[in-house]
Structures are given as C-alpha cells and as structure tokens.
Amino acid sequence: ALVVVESSFGNTRAIARAVAEGLGRSMAVDVCDIGNAPSAIEDDVDLVVVGGPTHALGLSRPKTRADAARQAGHSTAPTIGVREWLASAPAGIRRAAAFDTRIDKGWVPGSAARGIARRLKHLGATLVAEPESFRVVGTAGPLAAGELDRARRWGEQLATTIMVADRPPSNR
C-alpha cells in the first residue's frame, strides 16, 4: 500500500502514519508526503490511500496553504497539495481510499476526503471504503481523543477489504 498525505500542522500526517500502522499489520506500506508523491503508481501497489486537511470546506488551495503555513510559523507554503497531485493524473491507481482531518466543532460543512474520493474515482480508481474524516481540536490541532486509534483500526479494515477482494473463490 501507498499512503500519500498532505499536512499543514502535522495532524494529518499523524493520522496517515496511524493508518499505515493498521495497514502494516497485513501488508507492506510506504507513507509519502505529497511533495514527493510519484507521478505513476508501481504495479505492486494494491492500494493507494490519500489524505489531506480540510481547508475552507474542501481540498487545500495555494492561498489556504499559505494561510496555514503562516499560522504554523513556516516561512513558505508548499506549492503542491493533494488537489494538484490528483489533477496531474497520476497513473496506475487501481484501488484507493480517502481521508481528511477536520475541525471538531459540531457539524461543519465540507470535507477534503469527499473531494479526494471524487477525484480518485474520476481517475478510474475503485474506492474500497467510504471517505473517512478524523477530528482535530482547533485549527492547528491537536487531534481529538481516540482519533489515532480509530485511524489504526480504519487501516486494518482497509487491509482486510483488500485481502478479501484478492482471495481466490472457494471450491465449495
């Protein structure tokens, strides 16, 4: 599996690592920051999991990344996010899952995960799970209590889904 992540404050990256831990109980996993994401997915990658923070109701844009970088105290903002990477049409994504981090303040509209999932389907990927959101407390975090454990369990579920899909039919 390959987990591709965009993170502004480190919370989404922490979720990506937890998802990778869950996946890693059943399969080999690499975690890749969005700035180093490949333009083509290797043939031996059975699952691509893509995650990013929810900015202004959806996927980040250059302006929202600049605002987040400023809030985080970084001198520069990343030039590429999940939106741009998926727009570049990376080749070879067969099966995928999407997640995001969102502020934990009751019902807040918008979800980067839903936007990621739509773009993955547009690229021809089969989604193996519904888009998943993980909660952060405040713009910069931290993650809400229990979210890392929930991310690990979600990773385990994704791996199980892949293993069941790849299992040969029974002779019974």
CSV table of C-alpha atoms in Angstrom, one decimal:
chain,number,residue,atom,x,y,z
A,1,ALA,CA,0.0,0.0,0.0
A,2,LEU,CA,1.0,3.6,-0.5
A,3,VAL,CA,-0.3,6.4,1.8
A,4,VAL,CA,0.0,9.8,0.2
A,5,VAL,CA,-0.5,12.7,2.6
A,6,GLU,CA,-0.7,16.5,2.7
A,7,SER,CA,-0.4,18.0,6.1
A,8,SER,CA,-0.3,21.6,7.3
A,9,PHE,CA,0.2,21.3,11.1
A,10,GLY,CA,1.3,17.6,11.4
A,11,ASN,CA,-2.1,16.2,12.4
A,12,THR,CA,-3.0,14.7,9.0
A,13,ARG,CA,0.5,13.2,8.8
A,14,ALA,CA,0.0,11.6,12.2
A,15,ILE,CA,-3.3,10.1,11.0
A,16,ALA,CA,-1.5,8.9,7.9
A,17,ARG,CA,1.1,7.1,10.0
A,18,ALA,CA,-1.6,5.5,12.1
A,19,VAL,CA,-3.5,4.3,9.0
A,20,ALA,CA,-0.2,2.9,7.8
A,21,GLU,CA,0.3,1.1,11.1
A,22,GLY,CA,-3.1,-0.5,10.7
A,23,LEU,CA,-2.4,-1.5,7.1
A,24,GLY,CA,1.1,-2.7,8.0
A,25,ARG,CA,-0.3,-5.5,10.1
A,26,SER,CA,-1.3,-7.2,6.9
A,27,MET,CA,0.8,-5.7,4.1
A,28,ALA,CA,3.9,-3.6,3.3
A,29,VAL,CA,3.2,0.1,3.4
A,30,ASP,CA,5.0,3.3,2.4
A,31,VAL,CA,4.0,6.8,3.5
A,32,CYS,CA,4.8,9.6,1.2
A,33,ASP,CA,4.4,13.3,1.7
A,34,ILE,CA,2.5,15.0,-1.1
A,35,GLY,CA,5.6,16.9,-2.3
A,36,ASN,CA,7.3,13.6,-3.0
A,37,ALA,CA,4.3,11.7,-4.4
A,38,PRO,CA,5.0,9.7,-7.5
A,39,SER,CA,3.6,10.5,-11.0
A,40,ALA,CA,2.9,6.8,-11.5
A,41,ILE,CA,2.0,4.1,-9.0
A,42,GLU,CA,4.1,0.9,-9.2
A,43,ASP,CA,2.3,-2.3,-10.3
A,44,ASP,CA,2.8,-4.0,-7.0
A,45,VAL,CA,0.8,-1.3,-5.1
A,46,ASP,CA,-2.6,-2.8,-4.2
A,47,LEU,CA,-4.0,0.2,-2.5
A,48,VAL,CA,-3.4,4.0,-2.6
A,49,VAL,CA,-4.7,5.9,0.5
A,50,VAL,CA,-4.8,9.7,0.0
A,51,GLY,CA,-5.3,12.1,2.8
A,52,GLY,CA,-5.3,15.8,3.4
A,53,PRO,CA,-6.6,18.5,5.7
A,54,THR,CA,-10.0,20.2,5.1
A,55,HIS,CA,-9.4,23.8,4.2
A,56,ALA,CA,-12.2,26.3,3.5
A,57,LEU,CA,-14.8,23.4,3.1
A,58,GLY,CA,-12.7,21.2,0.9
A,59,LEU,CA,-9.2,20.5,-0.5
A,60,SER,CA,-6.5,23.0,0.1
A,61,ARG,CA,-5.6,25.6,-2.5
A,62,PRO,CA,-2.5,27.7,-2.8
A,63,LYS,CA,-4.0,30.5,-0.7
A,64,THR,CA,-5.3,28.3,2.1
A,65,ARG,CA,-1.9,26.5,2.2
A,66,ALA,CA,-0.2,29.9,2.5
A,67,ASP,CA,-2.6,30.9,5.4
A,68,ALA,CA,-1.9,27.6,7.1
A,69,ALA,CA,1.9,27.9,6.7
A,70,ARG,CA,1.7,31.4,8.2
A,71,GLN,CA,-0.3,30.1,11.2
A,72,ALA,CA,2.1,27.3,11.7
A,73,GLY,CA,5.1,29.7,11.6
A,74,HIS,CA,6.6,28.3,8.4
A,75,SER,CA,8.4,30.8,6.1
A,76,THR,CA,7.0,29.2,2.9
A,77,ALA,CA,3.9,27.2,1.9
A,78,PRO,CA,4.0,24.0,-0.1
A,79,THR,CA,3.4,24.6,-3.9
A,80,ILE,CA,1.6,21.3,-4.4
A,81,GLY,CA,-1.3,19.8,-2.5
A,82,VAL,CA,-3.5,16.8,-3.0
A,83,ARG,CA,-5.7,18.8,-5.4
A,84,GLU,CA,-2.7,19.5,-7.7
A,85,TRP,CA,-1.3,16.0,-7.5
A,86,LEU,CA,-4.6,14.4,-8.4
A,87,ALA,CA,-5.1,16.9,-11.2
A,88,SER,CA,-1.8,15.8,-12.7
A,89,ALA,CA,-3.5,12.4,-13.2
A,90,PRO,CA,-1.0,10.0,-11.5
A,91,ALA,CA,-1.1,6.8,-13.5
A,92,GLY,CA,-1.8,3.3,-12.0
A,93,ILE,CA,-4.2,3.9,-9.1
A,94,ARG,CA,-6.4,0.9,-9.2
A,95,ARG,CA,-7.9,0.7,-5.7
A,96,ALA,CA,-8.0,3.7,-3.3
A,97,ALA,CA,-9.3,5.2,-0.1
A,98,ALA,CA,-9.6,8.8,1.0
A,99,PHE,CA,-9.4,10.5,4.4
A,100,ASP,CA,-9.2,14.0,5.8
A,101,THR,CA,-8.8,15.9,9.0
A,102,ARG,CA,-11.5,18.3,10.0
A,103,ILE,CA,-12.1,20.7,12.9
A,104,ASP,CA,-14.2,19.1,15.7
A,105,LYS,CA,-16.8,21.8,16.2
A,106,GLY,CA,-20.2,20.2,15.8
A,107,TRP,CA,-21.4,20.0,12.3
A,108,VAL,CA,-19.0,21.8,10.0
A,109,PRO,CA,-19.7,21.5,6.3
A,110,GLY,CA,-17.2,20.5,3.7
A,111,SER,CA,-14.7,17.6,3.5
A,112,ALA,CA,-11.4,17.2,1.7
A,113,ALA,CA,-12.0,13.4,1.8
A,114,ARG,CA,-15.1,13.6,-0.3
A,115,GLY,CA,-13.2,15.8,-2.9
A,116,ILE,CA,-10.3,13.3,-2.9
A,117,ALA,CA,-12.7,10.4,-3.4
A,118,ARG,CA,-14.4,12.1,-6.3
A,119,ARG,CA,-11.1,12.8,-8.0
A,120,LEU,CA,-9.8,9.3,-7.4
A,121,LYS,CA,-13.0,7.8,-9.0
A,122,HIS,CA,-12.5,10.2,-11.9
A,123,LEU,CA,-9.0,8.8,-12.4
A,124,GLY,CA,-10.6,5.3,-12.6
A,125,ALA,CA,-9.8,4.0,-9.1
A,126,THR,CA,-12.2,1.8,-7.3
A,127,LEU,CA,-12.9,3.1,-3.8
A,128,VAL,CA,-12.6,0.3,-1.2
A,129,ALA,CA,-14.2,2.4,1.6
A,130,GLU,CA,-16.3,5.5,2.1
A,131,PRO,CA,-14.3,8.7,2.6
A,132,GLU,CA,-13.2,9.0,6.3
A,133,SER,CA,-12.8,12.1,8.4
A,134,PHE,CA,-10.7,12.4,11.5
A,135,ARG,CA,-11.2,15.2,14.0
A,136,VAL,CA,-8.8,17.9,15.2
A,137,VAL,CA,-9.4,20.3,18.1
A,138,GLY,CA,-8.8,23.8,16.8
A,139,THR,CA,-7.2,24.8,13.5
A,140,ALA,CA,-3.7,23.7,14.5
A,141,GLY,CA,-4.8,20.7,16.5
A,142,PRO,CA,-4.2,18.6,18.4
A,143,LEU,CA,-6.1,15.5,17.2
A,144,ALA,CA,-9.3,14.7,19.2
A,145,ALA,CA,-9.0,12.0,21.7
A,146,GLY,CA,-9.1,8.5,20.2
A,147,GLU,CA,-8.5,9.5,16.6
A,148,LEU,CA,-5.1,7.8,16.2
A,149,ASP,CA,-6.6,4.5,17.5
A,150,ARG,CA,-9.6,5.0,15.1
A,151,ALA,CA,-7.2,5.6,12.2
A,152,ARG,CA,-5.2,2.4,13.0
A,153,ARG,CA,-8.5,0.4,13.1
A,154,TRP,CA,-9.5,2.0,9.8
A,155,GLY,CA,-6.2,1.0,8.3
A,156,GLU,CA,-6.7,-2.6,9.5
A,157,GLN,CA,-10.2,-2.6,7.9
A,158,LEU,CA,-8.8,-1.3,4.6
A,159,ALA,CA,-6.2,-4.1,4.6
A,160,THR,CA,-8.9,-6.7,5.3
A,161,THR,CA,-11.0,-5.4,2.5
A,162,ILE,CA,-8.1,-5.8,0.1
A,163,MET,CA,-7.2,-9.3,1.3
A,164,VAL,CA,-10.8,-10.4,0.9
A,165,ALA,CA,-11.1,-8.9,-2.6
A,166,ASP,CA,-7.9,-10.7,-3.6
A,167,ARG,CA,-8.8,-14.1,-2.1
A,168,PRO,CA,-9.5,-16.7,-4.8
A,169,PRO,CA,-13.0,-18.1,-4.9
A,170,SER,CA,-13.8,-21.1,-2.8
A,171,ASN,CA,-14.1,-24.5,-4.4
A,172,ARG,CA,-17.2,-25.2,-2.3
